[in-house]
């Protein structure tokens, strides 16, 4: 193997690990060796890491990914044992309102743009527009969380058990207004996404939801806004940013005008990101930033 030969010049005892089917992208760091690092520098690289996409039975993809922030170049790429077969993913969507993002992702699954299916809708508002849509499409609806007013709701551990039973791979938050409990985040590491209607980290955090976000953007005088899709951690809107779209804020915009312009982009962006997620085109840069591999040109990341 060419890659192993190159590495063995510098690290005689280092073996590229063979990874079998596993859900998460694998990464391994190399021991430090000055000669090897000067070779990397001659390729405009500051550090080096192997990325494997091992989720595919019988296939091992090794990418030597150059982590110089200004270069982001791929040094070498090899595919072994083609063809690459990617399992169709099972998605849970969480909403509290009309669910237009939920509907656009659902339609994209149905039309074959997304290699996955929404197997459950989770909501704290069982009468919301999105829940009605789910019932019409025969998508199971789960009430979460359990509260005084919603005694039929699930507890966090019941919810995790239900998602596991349904074999959910990824969770998409789309206008779900409750904080996600730590138990769920720990059960689904790097597998929960949220869409927020501003360019995070601006105009995010507790209290920034719905029209409040757009009013604050307009009041600030910002000339640009747009949706952000980010991974979810235990706080509001602070997880790693995965994708953004920019729209202009126009001089005479009302919050409703801006919301409509942003929402239009949200629908496209959430479908594109969900498609990438389901096709296993996400990788994690060494500094923890998630990137999406371009479908047409696998050497490009955004
Ligand atoms: C969207 O603006 C999204 O960014 C935010 O909540 C809104 C949900 O809209 N998190 P919808 O219910 O998908 O129409």
PDB file of C-alpha atoms and ligand atoms in Angstrom:
ATOM      1  CA  UNK A   1       0.000   0.000   0.000  1.00  0.00           C
ATOM      2  CA  UNK A   2       1.503   3.281  -1.156  1.00  0.00           C
ATOM      3  CA  UNK A   3       0.350   5.177   1.891  1.00  0.00           C
ATOM      4  CA  UNK A   4       1.825   2.629   4.289  1.00  0.00           C
ATOM      5  CA  UNK A   5       5.151   2.735   2.381  1.00  0.00           C
ATOM      6  CA  UNK A   6       5.349   6.490   2.696  1.00  0.00           C
ATOM      7  CA  UNK A   7       4.566   6.354   6.377  1.00  0.00           C
ATOM      8  CA  UNK A   8       6.985   3.526   7.104  1.00  0.00           C
ATOM      9  CA  UNK A   9       9.883   5.697   5.859  1.00  0.00           C
ATOM     10  CA  UNK A  10       9.250   7.937   8.808  1.00  0.00           C
ATOM     11  CA  UNK A  11       7.484   5.734  11.337  1.00  0.00           C
ATOM     12  CA  UNK A  12       8.765   2.162  10.943  1.00  0.00           C
ATOM     13  CA  UNK A  13       6.387   0.798  13.565  1.00  0.00           C
ATOM     14  CA  UNK A  14       3.302   2.736  12.523  1.00  0.00           C
ATOM     15  CA  UNK A  15       0.529   0.788  10.816  1.00  0.00           C
ATOM     16  CA  UNK A  16      -2.527   2.436   9.316  1.00  0.00           C
ATOM     17  CA  UNK A  17      -5.246   0.794  11.356  1.00  0.00           C
ATOM     18  CA  UNK A  18      -7.788  -1.322   9.541  1.00  0.00           C
ATOM     19  CA  UNK A  19     -11.212  -0.215  10.659  1.00  0.00           C
ATOM     20  CA  UNK A  20     -14.273  -2.365  10.352  1.00  0.00           C
ATOM     21  CA  UNK A  21     -17.860  -1.198  10.147  1.00  0.00           C
ATOM     22  CA  UNK A  22     -18.453   1.530  12.692  1.00  0.00           C
ATOM     23  CA  UNK A  23     -20.869   4.430  12.757  1.00  0.00           C
ATOM     24  CA  UNK A  24     -18.450   7.278  13.264  1.00  0.00           C
ATOM     25  CA  UNK A  25     -15.660   8.612  11.101  1.00  0.00           C
ATOM     26  CA  UNK A  26     -12.347   7.444  12.446  1.00  0.00           C
ATOM     27  CA  UNK A  27      -9.259   9.525  12.763  1.00  0.00           C
ATOM     28  CA  UNK A  28      -5.785   8.787  14.053  1.00  0.00           C
ATOM     29  CA  UNK A  29      -2.873  11.084  14.811  1.00  0.00           C
ATOM     30  CA  UNK A  30       0.716  10.279  13.944  1.00  0.00           C
ATOM     31  CA  UNK A  31       3.654  10.420  16.318  1.00  0.00           C
ATOM     32  CA  UNK A  32       5.871  13.444  15.772  1.00  0.00           C
ATOM     33  CA  UNK A  33       8.879  13.083  13.479  1.00  0.00           C
ATOM     34  CA  UNK A  34      10.763  16.237  12.350  1.00  0.00           C
ATOM     35  CA  UNK A  35      11.683  14.895   8.870  1.00  0.00           C
ATOM     36  CA  UNK A  36       8.142  13.865   8.204  1.00  0.00           C
ATOM     37  CA  UNK A  37       6.835  17.233   9.283  1.00  0.00           C
ATOM     38  CA  UNK A  38       9.295  19.035   7.009  1.00  0.00           C
ATOM     39  CA  UNK A  39       7.994  16.877   4.132  1.00  0.00           C
ATOM     40  CA  UNK A  40       4.511  18.013   5.036  1.00  0.00           C
ATOM     41  CA  UNK A  41       5.610  21.608   5.154  1.00  0.00           C
ATOM     42  CA  UNK A  42       6.998  21.264   1.646  1.00  0.00           C
ATOM     43  CA  UNK A  43       3.416  20.324   0.698  1.00  0.00           C
ATOM     44  CA  UNK A  44       2.074  23.385   2.522  1.00  0.00           C
ATOM     45  CA  UNK A  45       0.740  21.280   5.342  1.00  0.00           C
ATOM     46  CA  UNK A  46       1.063  22.003   9.012  1.00  0.00           C
ATOM     47  CA  UNK A  47      -0.296  18.768  10.364  1.00  0.00           C
ATOM     48  CA  UNK A  48      -1.409  15.475   9.065  1.00  0.00           C
ATOM     49  CA  UNK A  49      -4.155  13.070   9.781  1.00  0.00           C
ATOM     50  CA  UNK A  50      -5.798  10.061   8.161  1.00  0.00           C
ATOM     51  CA  UNK A  51      -9.546   9.973   7.725  1.00  0.00           C
ATOM     52  CA  UNK A  52     -11.380   6.752   7.091  1.00  0.00           C
ATOM     53  CA  UNK A  53     -14.973   6.337   6.061  1.00  0.00           C
ATOM     54  CA  UNK A  54     -15.360   2.839   7.394  1.00  0.00           C
ATOM     55  CA  UNK A  55     -19.118   2.772   7.705  1.00  0.00           C
ATOM     56  CA  UNK A  56     -19.281   0.901   4.435  1.00  0.00           C
ATOM     57  CA  UNK A  57     -18.964  -2.835   4.688  1.00  0.00           C
ATOM     58  CA  UNK A  58     -15.979  -4.165   2.768  1.00  0.00           C
ATOM     59  CA  UNK A  59     -14.717  -0.724   1.838  1.00  0.00           C
ATOM     60  CA  UNK A  60     -11.941   1.320   3.351  1.00  0.00           C
ATOM     61  CA  UNK A  61     -11.278   4.822   2.174  1.00  0.00           C
ATOM     62  CA  UNK A  62      -8.130   6.564   3.288  1.00  0.00           C
ATOM     63  CA  UNK A  63      -7.774  10.276   2.812  1.00  0.00           C
ATOM     64  CA  UNK A  64      -4.594  12.122   3.680  1.00  0.00           C
ATOM     65  CA  UNK A  65      -6.021  15.400   4.613  1.00  0.00           C
ATOM     66  CA  UNK A  66      -3.895  18.502   4.778  1.00  0.00           C
ATOM     67  CA  UNK A  67      -4.934  20.575   7.729  1.00  0.00           C
ATOM     68  CA  UNK A  68      -3.371  23.907   6.891  1.00  0.00           C
ATOM     69  CA  UNK A  69      -6.411  26.144   7.312  1.00  0.00           C
ATOM     70  CA  UNK A  70      -5.481  28.201   4.270  1.00  0.00           C
ATOM     71  CA  UNK A  71      -4.887  25.202   2.011  1.00  0.00           C
ATOM     72  CA  UNK A  72      -7.300  22.424   3.009  1.00  0.00           C
ATOM     73  CA  UNK A  73      -5.716  20.318   0.283  1.00  0.00           C
ATOM     74  CA  UNK A  74      -6.002  16.577  -0.029  1.00  0.00           C
ATOM     75  CA  UNK A  75      -2.599  15.011  -0.581  1.00  0.00           C
ATOM     76  CA  UNK A  76      -3.609  11.602  -1.675  1.00  0.00           C
ATOM     77  CA  UNK A  77      -6.750   9.570  -1.889  1.00  0.00           C
ATOM     78  CA  UNK A  78      -7.226   5.849  -2.381  1.00  0.00           C
ATOM     79  CA  UNK A  79     -10.338   3.748  -2.599  1.00  0.00           C
ATOM     80  CA  UNK A  80     -10.204   0.060  -1.957  1.00  0.00           C
ATOM     81  CA  UNK A  81     -12.732  -2.640  -2.743  1.00  0.00           C
ATOM     82  CA  UNK A  82     -15.281  -0.591  -4.593  1.00  0.00           C
ATOM     83  CA  UNK A  83     -18.235  -0.250  -4.911  1.00  0.00           C
ATOM     84  CA  UNK A  84     -19.100   1.859  -1.893  1.00  0.00           C
ATOM     85  CA  UNK A  85     -22.449   0.904  -0.414  1.00  0.00           C
ATOM     86  CA  UNK A  86     -24.005   3.352   2.008  1.00  0.00           C
ATOM     87  CA  UNK A  87     -26.852   2.224   4.215  1.00  0.00           C
ATOM     88  CA  UNK A  88     -30.047   4.285   3.964  1.00  0.00           C
ATOM     89  CA  UNK A  89     -30.266   6.365   7.135  1.00  0.00           C
ATOM     90  CA  UNK A  90     -33.121   6.706   9.608  1.00  0.00           C
ATOM     91  CA  UNK A  91     -33.904  10.231  10.724  1.00  0.00           C
ATOM     92  CA  UNK A  92     -35.823  11.728  13.645  1.00  0.00           C
ATOM     93  CA  UNK A  93     -37.023  15.319  13.264  1.00  0.00           C
ATOM     94  CA  UNK A  94     -37.887  17.506  16.277  1.00  0.00           C
ATOM     95  CA  UNK A  95     -40.269  20.468  15.835  1.00  0.00           C
ATOM     96  CA  UNK A  96     -42.475  22.828  17.829  1.00  0.00           C
ATOM     97  CA  UNK A  97     -44.282  24.676  15.034  1.00  0.00           C
ATOM     98  CA  UNK A  98     -45.349  24.700  11.418  1.00  0.00           C
ATOM     99  CA  UNK A  99     -42.535  22.385  10.381  1.00  0.00           C
ATOM    100  CA  UNK A 100     -41.794  23.766   6.906  1.00  0.00           C
ATOM    101  CA  UNK A 101     -38.178  22.522   7.183  1.00  0.00           C
ATOM    102  CA  UNK A 102     -39.466  19.126   8.303  1.00  0.00           C
ATOM    103  CA  UNK A 103     -41.749  19.022   5.246  1.00  0.00           C
ATOM    104  CA  UNK A 104     -39.005  19.989   2.817  1.00  0.00           C
ATOM    105  CA  UNK A 105     -36.640  17.314   4.185  1.00  0.00           C
ATOM    106  CA  UNK A 106     -39.476  14.776   4.099  1.00  0.00           C
ATOM    107  CA  UNK A 107     -40.239  15.623   0.463  1.00  0.00           C
ATOM    108  CA  UNK A 108     -36.538  15.375  -0.398  1.00  0.00           C
ATOM    109  CA  UNK A 109     -36.400  11.878   1.141  1.00  0.00           C
ATOM    110  CA  UNK A 110     -39.481  10.927  -0.828  1.00  0.00           C
ATOM    111  CA  UNK A 111     -38.058  12.302  -4.085  1.00  0.00           C
ATOM    112  CA  UNK A 112     -34.770  10.453  -3.597  1.00  0.00           C
ATOM    113  CA  UNK A 113     -32.634  13.563  -2.991  1.00  0.00           C
ATOM    114  CA  UNK A 114     -31.825  12.318   0.510  1.00  0.00           C
ATOM    115  CA  UNK A 115     -30.617   8.767   1.117  1.00  0.00           C
ATOM    116  CA  UNK A 116     -32.717   8.414   4.248  1.00  0.00           C
ATOM    117  CA  UNK A 117     -36.203   8.349   5.716  1.00  0.00           C
ATOM    118  CA  UNK A 118     -37.865  10.257   8.526  1.00  0.00           C
ATOM    119  CA  UNK A 119     -39.013   7.477  10.845  1.00  0.00           C
ATOM    120  CA  UNK A 120     -40.353   9.628  13.696  1.00  0.00           C
ATOM    121  CA  UNK A 121     -41.415  13.177  14.464  1.00  0.00           C
ATOM    122  CA  UNK A 122     -40.768  14.411  18.000  1.00  0.00           C
ATOM    123  CA  UNK A 123     -42.651  17.453  19.275  1.00  0.00           C
ATOM    124  CA  UNK A 124     -43.643  19.259  22.451  1.00  0.00           C
ATOM    125  CA  UNK A 125     -46.720  20.637  20.617  1.00  0.00           C
ATOM    126  CA  UNK A 126     -48.861  17.704  19.499  1.00  0.00           C
ATOM    127  CA  UNK A 127     -51.331  20.030  17.725  1.00  0.00           C
ATOM    128  CA  UNK A 128     -48.759  21.973  15.698  1.00  0.00           C
ATOM    129  CA  UNK A 129     -48.935  22.101  11.893  1.00  0.00           C
ATOM    130  CA  UNK A 130     -45.928  19.804  11.501  1.00  0.00           C
ATOM    131  CA  UNK A 131     -47.516  17.118  13.692  1.00  0.00           C
ATOM    132  CA  UNK A 132     -50.663  17.231  11.539  1.00  0.00           C
ATOM    133  CA  UNK A 133     -48.540  16.780   8.420  1.00  0.00           C
ATOM    134  CA  UNK A 134     -46.707  13.822  10.020  1.00  0.00           C
ATOM    135  CA  UNK A 135     -49.983  12.101  10.908  1.00  0.00           C
ATOM    136  CA  UNK A 136     -51.231  12.532   7.326  1.00  0.00           C
ATOM    137  CA  UNK A 137     -48.005  10.984   6.051  1.00  0.00           C
ATOM    138  CA  UNK A 138     -48.215   8.167   8.615  1.00  0.00           C
ATOM    139  CA  UNK A 139     -45.014   9.209  10.330  1.00  0.00           C
ATOM    140  CA  UNK A 140     -45.177   8.275  14.038  1.00  0.00           C
ATOM    141  CA  UNK A 141     -45.404  11.310  16.350  1.00  0.00           C
ATOM    142  CA  UNK A 142     -43.811  11.244  19.798  1.00  0.00           C
ATOM    143  CA  UNK A 143     -44.523  13.797  22.518  1.00  0.00           C
ATOM    144  CA  UNK A 144     -41.447  15.089  24.354  1.00  0.00           C
ATOM    145  CA  UNK A 145     -40.809  16.178  27.063  1.00  0.00           C
ATOM    146  CA  UNK A 146     -43.178  15.010  29.775  1.00  0.00           C
ATOM    147  CA  UNK A 147     -44.505  18.016  31.678  1.00  0.00           C
ATOM    148  CA  UNK A 148     -47.410  18.830  34.014  1.00  0.00           C
ATOM    149  CA  UNK A 149     -49.414  19.900  30.979  1.00  0.00           C
ATOM    150  CA  UNK A 150     -48.228  16.962  28.883  1.00  0.00           C
ATOM    151  CA  UNK A 151     -48.218  13.960  31.242  1.00  0.00           C
ATOM    152  CA  UNK A 152     -48.178  11.606  28.228  1.00  0.00           C
ATOM    153  CA  UNK A 153     -44.810  12.975  27.117  1.00  0.00           C
ATOM    154  CA  UNK A 154     -41.688  10.834  27.294  1.00  0.00           C
ATOM    155  CA  UNK A 155     -38.886  11.235  29.809  1.00  0.00           C
ATOM    156  CA  UNK A 156     -35.364  11.715  28.365  1.00  0.00           C
ATOM    157  CA  UNK A 157     -34.454   8.061  28.950  1.00  0.00           C
ATOM    158  CA  UNK A 158     -37.726   6.851  27.389  1.00  0.00           C
ATOM    159  CA  UNK A 159     -37.028   9.059  24.403  1.00  0.00           C
ATOM    160  CA  UNK A 160     -33.514   7.651  23.956  1.00  0.00           C
ATOM    161  CA  UNK A 161     -34.941   4.120  24.219  1.00  0.00           C
ATOM    162  CA  UNK A 162     -37.644   4.921  21.640  1.00  0.00           C
ATOM    163  CA  UNK A 163     -35.124   6.385  19.187  1.00  0.00           C
ATOM    164  CA  UNK A 164     -32.877   3.374  19.643  1.00  0.00           C
ATOM    165  CA  UNK A 165     -35.801   1.020  19.039  1.00  0.00           C
ATOM    166  CA  UNK A 166     -36.497   2.845  15.790  1.00  0.00           C
ATOM    167  CA  UNK A 167     -32.778   2.564  14.926  1.00  0.00           C
ATOM    168  CA  UNK A 168     -32.510   6.308  14.418  1.00  0.00           C
ATOM    169  CA  UNK A 169     -29.126   7.326  12.978  1.00  0.00           C
ATOM    170  CA  UNK A 170     -29.467  11.125  13.026  1.00  0.00           C
ATOM    171  CA  UNK A 171     -31.625  13.747  14.688  1.00  0.00           C
ATOM    172  CA  UNK A 172     -32.613  16.986  12.942  1.00  0.00           C
ATOM    173  CA  UNK A 173     -33.929  19.845  15.055  1.00  0.00           C
ATOM    174  CA  UNK A 174     -36.124  22.116  12.957  1.00  0.00           C
ATOM    175  CA  UNK A 175     -37.751  24.771  15.094  1.00  0.00           C
ATOM    176  CA  UNK A 176     -37.813  22.693  18.293  1.00  0.00           C
ATOM    177  CA  UNK A 177     -37.870  25.228  21.111  1.00  0.00           C
ATOM    178  CA  UNK A 178     -36.918  23.076  24.111  1.00  0.00           C
ATOM    179  CA  UNK A 179     -33.367  22.474  25.252  1.00  0.00           C
ATOM    180  CA  UNK A 180     -32.091  19.015  24.288  1.00  0.00           C
ATOM    181  CA  UNK A 181     -31.263  16.995  27.419  1.00  0.00           C
ATOM    182  CA  UNK A 182     -27.679  15.876  28.035  1.00  0.00           C
ATOM    183  CA  UNK A 183     -28.805  12.243  27.998  1.00  0.00           C
ATOM    184  CA  UNK A 184     -29.869  12.528  24.368  1.00  0.00           C
ATOM    185  CA  UNK A 185     -26.711  14.387  23.338  1.00  0.00           C
ATOM    186  CA  UNK A 186     -24.559  11.712  24.953  1.00  0.00           C
ATOM    187  CA  UNK A 187     -26.581   8.947  23.294  1.00  0.00           C
ATOM    188  CA  UNK A 188     -26.168  10.568  19.848  1.00  0.00           C
ATOM    189  CA  UNK A 189     -22.701  12.144  19.713  1.00  0.00           C
ATOM    190  CA  UNK A 190     -22.005  14.155  16.546  1.00  0.00           C
ATOM    191  CA  UNK A 191     -25.397  13.070  15.254  1.00  0.00           C
ATOM    192  CA  UNK A 192     -27.771  15.909  16.195  1.00  0.00           C
ATOM    193  CA  UNK A 193     -28.144  18.971  13.947  1.00  0.00           C
ATOM    194  CA  UNK A 194     -30.094  22.195  14.414  1.00  0.00           C
ATOM    195  CA  UNK A 195     -31.027  24.953  11.999  1.00  0.00           C
ATOM    196  CA  UNK A 196     -30.951  28.525  13.253  1.00  0.00           C
ATOM    197  CA  UNK A 197     -32.175  31.536  11.223  1.00  0.00           C
ATOM    198  CA  UNK A 198     -29.120  33.782  11.668  1.00  0.00           C
ATOM    199  CA  UNK A 199     -25.435  33.650  10.895  1.00  0.00           C
ATOM    200  CA  UNK A 200     -24.172  32.177  14.160  1.00  0.00           C
ATOM    201  CA  UNK A 201     -22.463  32.997  16.417  1.00  0.00           C
ATOM    202  CA  UNK A 202     -24.380  36.280  15.937  1.00  0.00           C
ATOM    203  CA  UNK A 203     -27.973  36.508  17.163  1.00  0.00           C
ATOM    204  CA  UNK A 204     -28.029  33.090  18.824  1.00  0.00           C
ATOM    205  CA  UNK A 205     -28.551  31.753  22.331  1.00  0.00           C
ATOM    206  CA  UNK A 206     -31.436  31.631  24.765  1.00  0.00           C
ATOM    207  CA  UNK A 207     -34.265  33.962  23.748  1.00  0.00           C
ATOM    208  CA  UNK A 208     -33.170  34.232  20.112  1.00  0.00           C
ATOM    209  CA  UNK A 209     -35.892  32.359  18.260  1.00  0.00           C
ATOM    210  CA  UNK A 210     -38.515  33.106  15.613  1.00  0.00           C
ATOM    211  CA  UNK A 211     -39.126  36.760  14.733  1.00  0.00           C
ATOM    212  CA  UNK A 212     -36.971  37.899  17.667  1.00  0.00           C
ATOM    213  CA  UNK A 213     -33.902  36.859  15.685  1.00  0.00           C
ATOM    214  CA  UNK A 214     -34.893  38.775  12.558  1.00  0.00           C
ATOM    215  CA  UNK A 215     -35.946  41.889  14.524  1.00  0.00           C
ATOM    216  CA  UNK A 216     -32.571  41.897  16.280  1.00  0.00           C
ATOM    217  CA  UNK A 217     -30.711  41.497  12.976  1.00  0.00           C
ATOM    218  CA  UNK A 218     -32.572  44.447  11.417  1.00  0.00           C
ATOM    219  CA  UNK A 219     -32.152  46.606  14.546  1.00  0.00           C
ATOM    220  CA  UNK A 220     -28.409  45.923  14.569  1.00  0.00           C
ATOM    221  CA  UNK A 221     -27.951  47.326  11.078  1.00  0.00           C
ATOM    222  CA  UNK A 222     -26.330  44.087   9.853  1.00  0.00           C
ATOM    223  CA  UNK A 223     -26.386  43.993   6.040  1.00  0.00           C
ATOM    224  CA  UNK A 224     -26.330  40.204   5.796  1.00  0.00           C
ATOM    225  CA  UNK A 225     -28.104  37.356   7.529  1.00  0.00           C
ATOM    226  CA  UNK A 226     -28.895  33.738   6.703  1.00  0.00           C
ATOM    227  CA  UNK A 227     -29.369  30.284   8.171  1.00  0.00           C
ATOM    228  CA  UNK A 228     -26.768  28.275  10.075  1.00  0.00           C
ATOM    229  CA  UNK A 229     -26.810  24.508  10.508  1.00  0.00           C
ATOM    230  CA  UNK A 230     -24.771  23.389  13.488  1.00  0.00           C
ATOM    231  CA  UNK A 231     -24.210  20.345  15.650  1.00  0.00           C
ATOM    232  CA  UNK A 232     -26.058  20.436  18.938  1.00  0.00           C
ATOM    233  CA  UNK A 233     -24.409  20.575  22.320  1.00  0.00           C
ATOM    234  CA  UNK A 234     -25.868  21.162  25.753  1.00  0.00           C
ATOM    235  CA  UNK A 235     -26.425  24.918  25.235  1.00  0.00           C
ATOM    236  CA  UNK A 236     -28.556  26.902  22.820  1.00  0.00           C
ATOM    237  CA  UNK A 237     -26.886  27.515  19.427  1.00  0.00           C
ATOM    238  CA  UNK A 238     -23.257  26.966  20.474  1.00  0.00           C
ATOM    239  CA  UNK A 239     -22.389  23.645  18.798  1.00  0.00           C
ATOM    240  CA  UNK A 240     -19.946  23.398  15.883  1.00  0.00           C
ATOM    241  CA  UNK A 241     -21.071  25.182  12.724  1.00  0.00           C
ATOM    242  CA  UNK A 242     -21.492  22.884   9.723  1.00  0.00           C
ATOM    243  CA  UNK A 243     -23.062  25.038   6.990  1.00  0.00           C
ATOM    244  CA  UNK A 244     -24.305  28.573   6.350  1.00  0.00           C
ATOM    245  CA  UNK A 245     -26.046  30.566   3.603  1.00  0.00           C
ATOM    246  CA  UNK A 246     -25.963  34.324   3.238  1.00  0.00           C
ATOM    247  CA  UNK A 247     -28.915  36.542   2.268  1.00  0.00           C
ATOM    248  CA  UNK A 248     -28.963  40.354   2.100  1.00  0.00           C
ATOM    249  CA  UNK A 249     -30.805  42.445   4.668  1.00  0.00           C
ATOM    250  CA  UNK A 250     -32.522  45.155   2.611  1.00  0.00           C
ATOM    251  CA  UNK A 251     -33.075  48.743   3.719  1.00  0.00           C
ATOM    252  CA  UNK A 252     -36.857  48.465   3.930  1.00  0.00           C
ATOM    253  CA  UNK A 253     -37.066  44.914   5.266  1.00  0.00           C
ATOM    254  CA  UNK A 254     -39.591  44.031   7.943  1.00  0.00           C
ATOM    255  CA  UNK A 255     -38.764  41.070  10.169  1.00  0.00           C
ATOM    256  CA  UNK A 256     -41.315  39.080   8.142  1.00  0.00           C
ATOM    257  CA  UNK A 257     -39.605  39.930   4.836  1.00  0.00           C
ATOM    258  CA  UNK A 258     -36.249  38.852   6.188  1.00  0.00           C
ATOM    259  CA  UNK A 259     -37.693  35.705   7.780  1.00  0.00           C
ATOM    260  CA  UNK A 260     -39.193  34.650   4.435  1.00  0.00           C
ATOM    261  CA  UNK A 261     -35.892  35.241   2.612  1.00  0.00           C
ATOM    262  CA  UNK A 262     -33.953  33.263   5.219  1.00  0.00           C
ATOM    263  CA  UNK A 263     -36.536  30.453   5.359  1.00  0.00           C
ATOM    264  CA  UNK A 264     -36.328  29.980   1.596  1.00  0.00           C
ATOM    265  CA  UNK A 265     -32.588  29.298   1.997  1.00  0.00           C
ATOM    266  CA  UNK A 266     -33.163  27.122   5.053  1.00  0.00           C
ATOM    267  CA  UNK A 267     -35.250  24.671   3.062  1.00  0.00           C
ATOM    268  CA  UNK A 268     -32.513  24.166   0.486  1.00  0.00           C
ATOM    269  CA  UNK A 269     -29.656  24.147   2.970  1.00  0.00           C
ATOM    270  CA  UNK A 270     -31.226  21.591   5.320  1.00  0.00           C
ATOM    271  CA  UNK A 271     -31.903  19.246   2.404  1.00  0.00           C
ATOM    272  CA  UNK A 272     -28.325  19.577   1.098  1.00  0.00           C
ATOM    273  CA  UNK A 273     -26.797  19.019   4.525  1.00  0.00           C
ATOM    274  CA  UNK A 274     -29.083  16.087   5.314  1.00  0.00           C
ATOM    275  CA  UNK A 275     -28.172  14.546   1.964  1.00  0.00           C
ATOM    276  CA  UNK A 276     -24.458  14.872   2.820  1.00  0.00           C
ATOM    277  CA  UNK A 277     -25.034  13.427   6.290  1.00  0.00           C
ATOM    278  CA  UNK A 278     -26.898  10.420   4.931  1.00  0.00           C
ATOM    279  CA  UNK A 279     -24.254   9.836   2.245  1.00  0.00           C
ATOM    280  CA  UNK A 280     -21.515   9.928   4.912  1.00  0.00           C
ATOM    281  CA  UNK A 281     -19.847  12.950   3.339  1.00  0.00           C
ATOM    282  CA  UNK A 282     -19.059  14.659   6.646  1.00  0.00           C
ATOM    283  CA  UNK A 283     -15.569  14.676   8.080  1.00  0.00           C
ATOM    284  CA  UNK A 284     -14.090  16.322  11.157  1.00  0.00           C
ATOM    285  CA  UNK A 285     -11.045  18.541  10.773  1.00  0.00           C
ATOM    286  CA  UNK A 286      -8.349  18.057  13.399  1.00  0.00           C
ATOM    287  CA  UNK A 287      -9.397  21.238  15.217  1.00  0.00           C
ATOM    288  CA  UNK A 288     -12.946  19.874  15.571  1.00  0.00           C
ATOM    289  CA  UNK A 289     -14.589  21.756  12.711  1.00  0.00           C
ATOM    290  CA  UNK A 290     -16.978  19.567  10.678  1.00  0.00           C
ATOM    291  CA  UNK A 291     -16.687  19.776   6.880  1.00  0.00           C
ATOM    292  CA  UNK A 292     -18.846  18.554   4.015  1.00  0.00           C
ATOM    293  CA  UNK A 293     -17.224  16.706   1.149  1.00  0.00           C
ATOM    294  CA  UNK A 294     -18.388  17.883  -2.257  1.00  0.00           C
ATOM    295  CA  UNK A 295     -20.369  15.192  -4.054  1.00  0.00           C
ATOM    296  CA  UNK A 296     -19.099  15.960  -7.558  1.00  0.00           C
ATOM    297  CA  UNK A 297     -15.525  16.687  -6.524  1.00  0.00           C
ATOM    298  CA  UNK A 298     -14.563  14.564  -3.491  1.00  0.00           C
ATOM    299  CA  UNK A 299     -11.321  16.544  -3.113  1.00  0.00           C
ATOM    300  CA  UNK A 300     -13.281  19.662  -2.200  1.00  0.00           C
ATOM    301  CA  UNK A 301     -14.660  20.396   1.244  1.00  0.00           C
ATOM    302  CA  UNK A 302     -16.802  23.248   2.484  1.00  0.00           C
TER     303      UNK A 302
HETATM  304  C1  LIG B   1     -36.772  28.173  11.324  1.00  0.00           C
HETATM  305  O1  LIG B   1     -36.629  29.529  11.048  1.00  0.00           O
HETATM  306  C2  LIG B   1     -35.535  27.629  11.956  1.00  0.00           C
HETATM  307  O2  LIG B   1     -34.390  28.303  11.569  1.00  0.00           O
HETATM  308  C3  LIG B   1     -35.789  27.857  13.422  1.00  0.00           C
HETATM  309  O3  LIG B   1     -37.169  27.647  13.580  1.00  0.00           O
HETATM  310  C4  LIG B   1     -37.837  27.914  12.375  1.00  0.00           C
HETATM  311  C5  LIG B   1     -38.652  26.716  12.059  1.00  0.00           C
HETATM  312  O4  LIG B   1     -39.479  26.968  10.957  1.00  0.00           O
HETATM  313  N1  LIG B   1     -34.978  26.999  14.240  1.00  0.00           N
HETATM  314  P1  LIG B   1     -40.370  25.807  10.366  1.00  0.00           P
HETATM  315  O5  LIG B   1     -41.241  25.286  11.506  1.00  0.00           O
HETATM  316  O6  LIG B   1     -39.475  24.761   9.813  1.00  0.00           O
HETATM  317  O7  LIG B   1     -41.202  26.481   9.305  1.00  0.00           O
END
